[in-house]
Structures are given as C-alpha cells and as structure tokens.
N, C-alpha and C. Protein backbone atom coordinates (compact mmCIF):
# COMPACT_ATOMS: atom_id res chain seq x y z
N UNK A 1 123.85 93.15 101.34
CA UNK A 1 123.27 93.94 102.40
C UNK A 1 123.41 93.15 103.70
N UNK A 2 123.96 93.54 105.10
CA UNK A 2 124.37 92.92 105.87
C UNK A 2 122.85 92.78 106.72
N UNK A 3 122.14 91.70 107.40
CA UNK A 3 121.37 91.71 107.71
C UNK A 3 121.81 91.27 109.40
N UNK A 4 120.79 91.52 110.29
CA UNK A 4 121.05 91.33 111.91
C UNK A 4 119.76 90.55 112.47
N UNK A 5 119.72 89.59 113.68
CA UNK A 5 118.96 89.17 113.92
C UNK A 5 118.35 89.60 115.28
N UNK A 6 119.18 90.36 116.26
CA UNK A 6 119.18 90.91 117.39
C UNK A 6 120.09 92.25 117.50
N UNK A 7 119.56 93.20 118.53
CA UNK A 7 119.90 94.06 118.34
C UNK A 7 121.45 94.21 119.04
N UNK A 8 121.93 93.52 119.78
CA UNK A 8 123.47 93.40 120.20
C UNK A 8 124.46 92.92 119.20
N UNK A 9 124.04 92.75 118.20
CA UNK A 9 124.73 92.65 116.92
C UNK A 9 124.99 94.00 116.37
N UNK A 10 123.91 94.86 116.33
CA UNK A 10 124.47 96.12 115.75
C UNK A 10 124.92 97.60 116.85
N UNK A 11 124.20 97.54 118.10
CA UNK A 11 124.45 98.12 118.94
C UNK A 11 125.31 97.88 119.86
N UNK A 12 126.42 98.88 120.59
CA UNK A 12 127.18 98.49 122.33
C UNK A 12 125.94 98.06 123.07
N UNK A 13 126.54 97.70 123.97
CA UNK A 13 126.09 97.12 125.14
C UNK A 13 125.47 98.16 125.69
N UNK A 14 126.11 99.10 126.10
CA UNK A 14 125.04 100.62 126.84
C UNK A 14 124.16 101.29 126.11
N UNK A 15 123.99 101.01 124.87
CA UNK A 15 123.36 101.61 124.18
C UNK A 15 121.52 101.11 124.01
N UNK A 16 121.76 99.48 124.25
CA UNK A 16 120.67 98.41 124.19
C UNK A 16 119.64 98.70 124.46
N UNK A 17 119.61 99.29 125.82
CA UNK A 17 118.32 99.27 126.70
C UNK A 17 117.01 100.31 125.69
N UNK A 18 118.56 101.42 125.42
CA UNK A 18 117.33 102.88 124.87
C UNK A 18 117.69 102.49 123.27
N UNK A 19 117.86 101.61 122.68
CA UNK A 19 117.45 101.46 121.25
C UNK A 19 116.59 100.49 121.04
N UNK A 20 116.09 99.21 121.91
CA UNK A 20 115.20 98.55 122.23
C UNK A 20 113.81 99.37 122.12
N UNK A 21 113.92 99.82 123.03
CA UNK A 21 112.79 100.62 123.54
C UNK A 21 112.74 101.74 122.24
N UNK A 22 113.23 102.56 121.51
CA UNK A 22 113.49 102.45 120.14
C UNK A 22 112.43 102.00 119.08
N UNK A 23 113.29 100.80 119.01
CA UNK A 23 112.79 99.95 117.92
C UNK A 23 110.90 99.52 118.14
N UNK A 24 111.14 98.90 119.44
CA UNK A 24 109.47 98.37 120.05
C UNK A 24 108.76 99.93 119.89
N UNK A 25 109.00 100.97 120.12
CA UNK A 25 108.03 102.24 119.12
C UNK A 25 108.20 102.28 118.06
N UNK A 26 109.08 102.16 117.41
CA UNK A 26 108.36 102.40 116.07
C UNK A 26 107.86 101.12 115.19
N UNK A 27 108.16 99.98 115.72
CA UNK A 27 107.45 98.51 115.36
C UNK A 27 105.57 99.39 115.75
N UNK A 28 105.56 99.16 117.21
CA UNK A 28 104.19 99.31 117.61
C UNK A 28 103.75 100.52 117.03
N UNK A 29 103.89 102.02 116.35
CA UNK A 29 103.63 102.79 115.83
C UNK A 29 102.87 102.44 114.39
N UNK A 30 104.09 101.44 113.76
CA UNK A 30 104.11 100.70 112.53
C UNK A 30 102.77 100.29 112.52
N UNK A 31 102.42 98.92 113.60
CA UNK A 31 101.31 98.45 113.29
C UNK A 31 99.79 98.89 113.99
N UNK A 32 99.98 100.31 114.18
CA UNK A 32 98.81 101.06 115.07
C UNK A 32 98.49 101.70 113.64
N UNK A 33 99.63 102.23 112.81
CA UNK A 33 98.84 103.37 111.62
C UNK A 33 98.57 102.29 110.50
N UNK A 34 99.29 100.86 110.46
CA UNK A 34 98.52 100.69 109.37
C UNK A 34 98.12 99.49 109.39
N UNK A 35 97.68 98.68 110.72
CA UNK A 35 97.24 97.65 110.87
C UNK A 35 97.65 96.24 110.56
N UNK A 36 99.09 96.51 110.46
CA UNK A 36 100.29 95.07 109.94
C UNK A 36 100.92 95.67 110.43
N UNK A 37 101.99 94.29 110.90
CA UNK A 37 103.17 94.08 110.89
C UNK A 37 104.31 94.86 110.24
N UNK A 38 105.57 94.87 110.80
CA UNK A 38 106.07 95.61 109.51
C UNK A 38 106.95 94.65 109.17
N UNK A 39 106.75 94.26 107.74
CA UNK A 39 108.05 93.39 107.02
C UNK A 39 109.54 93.33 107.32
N UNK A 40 110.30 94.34 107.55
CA UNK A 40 111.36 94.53 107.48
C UNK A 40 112.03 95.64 108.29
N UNK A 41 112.43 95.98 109.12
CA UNK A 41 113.35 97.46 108.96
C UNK A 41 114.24 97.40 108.83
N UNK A 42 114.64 98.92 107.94
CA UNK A 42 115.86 98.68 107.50
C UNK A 42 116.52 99.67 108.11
N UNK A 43 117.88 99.47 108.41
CA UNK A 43 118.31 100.58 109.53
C UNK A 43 119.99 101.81 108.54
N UNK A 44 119.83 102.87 108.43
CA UNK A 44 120.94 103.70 108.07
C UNK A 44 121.81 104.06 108.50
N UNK A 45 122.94 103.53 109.24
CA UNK A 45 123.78 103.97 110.73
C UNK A 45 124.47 105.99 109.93
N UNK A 46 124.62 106.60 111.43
CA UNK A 46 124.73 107.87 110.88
C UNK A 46 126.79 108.00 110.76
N UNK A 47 127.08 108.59 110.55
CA UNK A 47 128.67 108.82 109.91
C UNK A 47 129.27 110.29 110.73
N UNK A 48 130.34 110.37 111.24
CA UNK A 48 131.05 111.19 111.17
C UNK A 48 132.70 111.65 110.46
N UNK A 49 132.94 112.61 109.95
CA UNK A 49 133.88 112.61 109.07
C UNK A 49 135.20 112.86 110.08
N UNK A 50 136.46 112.36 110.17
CA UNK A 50 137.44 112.39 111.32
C UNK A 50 138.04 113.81 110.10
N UNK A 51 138.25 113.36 109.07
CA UNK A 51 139.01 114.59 108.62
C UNK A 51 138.42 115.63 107.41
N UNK A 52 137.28 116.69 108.24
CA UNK A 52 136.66 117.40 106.97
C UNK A 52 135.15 117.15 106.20
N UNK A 53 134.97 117.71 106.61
CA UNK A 53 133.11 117.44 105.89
C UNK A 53 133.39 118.23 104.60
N UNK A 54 132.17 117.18 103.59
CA UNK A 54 132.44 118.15 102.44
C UNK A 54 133.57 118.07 101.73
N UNK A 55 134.87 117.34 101.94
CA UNK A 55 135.62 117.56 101.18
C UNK A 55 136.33 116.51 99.82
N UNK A 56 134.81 115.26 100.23
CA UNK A 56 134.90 113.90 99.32
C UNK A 56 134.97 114.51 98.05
N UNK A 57 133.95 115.25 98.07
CA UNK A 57 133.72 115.94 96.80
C UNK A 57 134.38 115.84 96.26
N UNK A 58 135.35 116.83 96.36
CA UNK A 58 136.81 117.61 95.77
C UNK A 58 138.03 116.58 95.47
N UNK A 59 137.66 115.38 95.72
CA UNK A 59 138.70 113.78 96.24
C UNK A 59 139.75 114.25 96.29
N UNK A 60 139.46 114.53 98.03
CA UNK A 60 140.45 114.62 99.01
C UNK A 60 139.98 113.57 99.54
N UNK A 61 140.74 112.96 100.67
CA UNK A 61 140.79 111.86 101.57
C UNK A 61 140.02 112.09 102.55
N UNK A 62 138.59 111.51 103.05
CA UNK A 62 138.27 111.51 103.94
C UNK A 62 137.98 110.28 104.93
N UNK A 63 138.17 110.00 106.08
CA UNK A 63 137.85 108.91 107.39
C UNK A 63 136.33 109.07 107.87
N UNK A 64 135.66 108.46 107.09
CA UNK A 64 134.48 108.04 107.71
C UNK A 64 133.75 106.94 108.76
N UNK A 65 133.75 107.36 109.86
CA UNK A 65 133.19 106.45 111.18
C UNK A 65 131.72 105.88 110.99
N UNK A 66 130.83 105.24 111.05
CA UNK A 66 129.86 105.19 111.50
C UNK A 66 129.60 105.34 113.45
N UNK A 67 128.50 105.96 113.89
CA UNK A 67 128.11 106.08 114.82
C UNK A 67 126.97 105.70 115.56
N UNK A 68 126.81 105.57 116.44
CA UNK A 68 125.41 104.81 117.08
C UNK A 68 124.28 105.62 116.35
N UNK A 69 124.24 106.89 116.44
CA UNK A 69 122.75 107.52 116.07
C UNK A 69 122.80 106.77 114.39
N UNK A 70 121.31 106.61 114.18
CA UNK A 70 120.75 105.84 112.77
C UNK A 70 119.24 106.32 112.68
N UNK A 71 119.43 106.36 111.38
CA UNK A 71 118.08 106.49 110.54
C UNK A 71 117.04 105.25 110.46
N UNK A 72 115.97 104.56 111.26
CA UNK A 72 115.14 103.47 111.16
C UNK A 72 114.30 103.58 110.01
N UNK A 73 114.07 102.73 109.48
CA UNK A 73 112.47 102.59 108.47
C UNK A 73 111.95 101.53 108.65
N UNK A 74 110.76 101.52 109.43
CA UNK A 74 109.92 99.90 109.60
C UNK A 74 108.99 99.78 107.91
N UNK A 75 109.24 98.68 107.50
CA UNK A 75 108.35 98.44 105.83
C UNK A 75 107.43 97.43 105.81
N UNK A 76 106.58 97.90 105.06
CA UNK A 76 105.83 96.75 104.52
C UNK A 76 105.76 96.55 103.30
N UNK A 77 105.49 95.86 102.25
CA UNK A 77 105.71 95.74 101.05
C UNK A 77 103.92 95.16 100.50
N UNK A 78 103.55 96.26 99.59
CA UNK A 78 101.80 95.76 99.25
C UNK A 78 101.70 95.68 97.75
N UNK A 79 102.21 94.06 97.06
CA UNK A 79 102.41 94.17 95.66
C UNK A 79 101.45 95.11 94.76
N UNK A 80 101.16 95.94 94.08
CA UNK A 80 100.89 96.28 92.68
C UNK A 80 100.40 95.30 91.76
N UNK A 81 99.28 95.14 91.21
CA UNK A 81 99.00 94.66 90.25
C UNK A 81 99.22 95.56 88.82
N UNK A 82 98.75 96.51 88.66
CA UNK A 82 98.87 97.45 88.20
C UNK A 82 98.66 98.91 88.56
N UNK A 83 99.28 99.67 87.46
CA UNK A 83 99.39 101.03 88.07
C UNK A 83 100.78 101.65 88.29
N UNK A 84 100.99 102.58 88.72
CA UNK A 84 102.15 102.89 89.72
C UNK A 84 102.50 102.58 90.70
N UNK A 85 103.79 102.35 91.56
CA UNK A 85 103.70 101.72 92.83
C UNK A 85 103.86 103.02 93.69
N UNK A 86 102.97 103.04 95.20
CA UNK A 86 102.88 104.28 95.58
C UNK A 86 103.72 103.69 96.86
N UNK A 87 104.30 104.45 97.74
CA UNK A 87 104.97 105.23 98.85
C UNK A 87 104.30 106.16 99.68
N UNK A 88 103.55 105.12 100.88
CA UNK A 88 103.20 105.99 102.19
C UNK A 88 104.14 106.07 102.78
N UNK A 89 104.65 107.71 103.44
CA UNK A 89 105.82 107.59 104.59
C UNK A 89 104.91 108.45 106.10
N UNK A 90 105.47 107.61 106.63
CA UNK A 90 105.12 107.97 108.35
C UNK A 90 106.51 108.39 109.16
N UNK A 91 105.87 109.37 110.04
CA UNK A 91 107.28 109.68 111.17
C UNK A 91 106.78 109.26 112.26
N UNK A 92 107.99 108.85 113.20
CA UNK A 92 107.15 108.72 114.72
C UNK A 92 106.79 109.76 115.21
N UNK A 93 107.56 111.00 114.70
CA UNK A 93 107.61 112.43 115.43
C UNK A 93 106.19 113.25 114.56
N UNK A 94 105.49 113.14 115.36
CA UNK A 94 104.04 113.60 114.52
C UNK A 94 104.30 115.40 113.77
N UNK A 95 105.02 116.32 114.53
CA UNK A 95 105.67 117.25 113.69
C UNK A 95 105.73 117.36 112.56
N UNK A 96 106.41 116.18 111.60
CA UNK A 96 106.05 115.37 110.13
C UNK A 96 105.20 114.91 109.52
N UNK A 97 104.41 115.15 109.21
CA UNK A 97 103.11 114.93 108.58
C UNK A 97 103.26 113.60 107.62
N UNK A 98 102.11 112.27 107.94
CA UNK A 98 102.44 111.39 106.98
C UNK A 98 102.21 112.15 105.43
N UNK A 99 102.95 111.20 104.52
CA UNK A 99 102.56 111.82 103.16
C UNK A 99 102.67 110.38 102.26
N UNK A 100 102.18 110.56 101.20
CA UNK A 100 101.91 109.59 100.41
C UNK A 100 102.29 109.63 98.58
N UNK A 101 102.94 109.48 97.53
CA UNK A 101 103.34 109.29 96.37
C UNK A 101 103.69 108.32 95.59
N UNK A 102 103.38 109.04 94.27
CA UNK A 102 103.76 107.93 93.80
C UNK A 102 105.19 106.95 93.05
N UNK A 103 105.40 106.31 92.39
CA UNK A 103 106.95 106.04 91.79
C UNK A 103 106.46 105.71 90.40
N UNK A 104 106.79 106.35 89.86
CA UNK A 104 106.60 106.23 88.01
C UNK A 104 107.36 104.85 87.93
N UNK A 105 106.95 104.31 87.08
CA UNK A 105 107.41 103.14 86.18
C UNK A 105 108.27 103.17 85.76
N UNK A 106 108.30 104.66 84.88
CA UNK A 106 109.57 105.30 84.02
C UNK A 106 109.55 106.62 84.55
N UNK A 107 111.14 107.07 84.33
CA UNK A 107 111.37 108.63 84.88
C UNK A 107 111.84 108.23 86.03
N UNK A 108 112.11 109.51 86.72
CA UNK A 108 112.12 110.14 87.97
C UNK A 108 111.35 110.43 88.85
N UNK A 109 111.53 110.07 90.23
CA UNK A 109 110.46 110.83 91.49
C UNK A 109 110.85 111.95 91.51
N UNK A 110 109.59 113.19 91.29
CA UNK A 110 109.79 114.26 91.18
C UNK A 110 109.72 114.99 92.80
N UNK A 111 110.91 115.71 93.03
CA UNK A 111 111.09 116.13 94.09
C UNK A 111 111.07 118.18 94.13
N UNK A 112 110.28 118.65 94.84
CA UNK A 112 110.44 120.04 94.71
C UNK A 112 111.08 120.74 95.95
N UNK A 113 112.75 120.82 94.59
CA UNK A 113 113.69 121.67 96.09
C UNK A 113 113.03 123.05 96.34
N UNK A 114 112.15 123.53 96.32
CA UNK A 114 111.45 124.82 96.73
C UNK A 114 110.95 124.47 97.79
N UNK A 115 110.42 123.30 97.86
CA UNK A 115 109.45 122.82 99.35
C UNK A 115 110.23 122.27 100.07
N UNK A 116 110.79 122.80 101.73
CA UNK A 116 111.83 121.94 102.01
C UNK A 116 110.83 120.90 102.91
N UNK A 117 110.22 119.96 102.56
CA UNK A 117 109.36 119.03 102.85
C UNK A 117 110.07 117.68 103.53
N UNK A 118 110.11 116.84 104.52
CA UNK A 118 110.74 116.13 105.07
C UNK A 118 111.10 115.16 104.70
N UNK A 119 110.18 114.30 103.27
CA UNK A 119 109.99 113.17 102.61
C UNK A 119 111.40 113.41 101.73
N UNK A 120 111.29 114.77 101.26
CA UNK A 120 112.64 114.81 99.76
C UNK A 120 114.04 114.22 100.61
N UNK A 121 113.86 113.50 101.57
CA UNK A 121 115.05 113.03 101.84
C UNK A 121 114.92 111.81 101.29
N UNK A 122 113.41 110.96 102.13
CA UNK A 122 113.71 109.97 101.34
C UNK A 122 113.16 109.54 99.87
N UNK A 123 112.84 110.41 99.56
CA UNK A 123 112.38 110.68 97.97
C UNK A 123 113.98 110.30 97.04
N UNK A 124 115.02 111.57 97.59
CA UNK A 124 116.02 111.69 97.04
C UNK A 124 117.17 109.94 97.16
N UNK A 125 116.58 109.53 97.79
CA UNK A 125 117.45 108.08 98.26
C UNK A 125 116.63 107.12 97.63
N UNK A 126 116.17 107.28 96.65
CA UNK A 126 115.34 106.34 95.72
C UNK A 126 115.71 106.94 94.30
N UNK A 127 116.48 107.79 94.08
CA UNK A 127 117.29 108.15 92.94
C UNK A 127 118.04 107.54 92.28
C-alpha cells in the first residue's frame, strides 16, 4: 500500500491549496464527532476509462487513468476485546446520515440492495 507524507506527493501543484483545505475538514470534522484524532486516512483516487466503461467485464481492453477527484476516509481504530467488531461511518456532507454496524466474525456484511443507503458502498468494499 503506497503511503504519503505530504500532500504534494499525491496532488498537482494547483490542486494543493483546495485539497488542503479538504483534508483540514474532514481531519477537524473527524475529531469534533468523535473526540480523537484520526489514526490514519486513507485516500481512493477516482479513475476514468480512456476506452469504454463497463467493458472490463467482457475482457476487452481497457486504459484506466486515475484522476484528482478521490474518495477520503479519516480512521480510527478502537480494539475489541470481545464481541463483534463494529463500524461507525460519518459523512462530511450531513445529507448522509452517520450510521453504525456491525462485522461478523464469520460470514458476510449483510448489505440490503433494496435500500439504496449510502454506507452499501462502503459496506460492499469490505467484501
């Protein structure tokens, strides 16, 4: 996993000012809802396809870019003694309602494609 220590490592130069400012919200968001620090963020850069969306599938050839826009997650990590280990998720965009679950030991995180709920994204990326 490639890790960064500053943000001109993963961002252009024009981009700095407004991903800074970025990051310092959702750090300070981080430690307003849950009173820490956040351990880690981990960042998802977003992709565009040069030839064809959809068509990996089928393995055809596709050119995948990464692009400035990215998915952030600021973490904290709160060991388990026992039990299940649970998953609070927060948005900056209050629109999203925090939500909270759990992760079975064994099995699957159960996700309900009937509810198009904002979390089954990252529910589904823990699969």
């Amino acid at each position: 996993v490639p890790t960064a220590t500053s943000l001109d490592q993963i961002y252009p130069g024009e981009a700095l000012s407004t991903q800074k400012r970025r990051w310092q919200n959702l750090l300070s968001q981080f430690k307003t809802t849950y009173d820490r620090p956040a351990d880690f963020v981990s960042r998802s850069p977003g992709r565009v396809n040069l030839i064809g969306e959809h068509i990996d599938y089928s393995l055809y050839e596709v050119i995948p870019m990464a692009v400035t826009a990215d998915v952030l997650l600021a973490v904290s990590v709160n060991a388990r003694k026992d039990g299940p280990s649970r998953v609070r998720i927060a948005n900056v965009d209050s629109k999203f309602p925090t939500r909270e679950f759990e992760i079975p030991s064994e099995g699957e995180i159960k996700i309900d494609a009937s509810s198009h709920e904002w979390t089954n994204y990252f529910k589904s990326g823990l699969l």
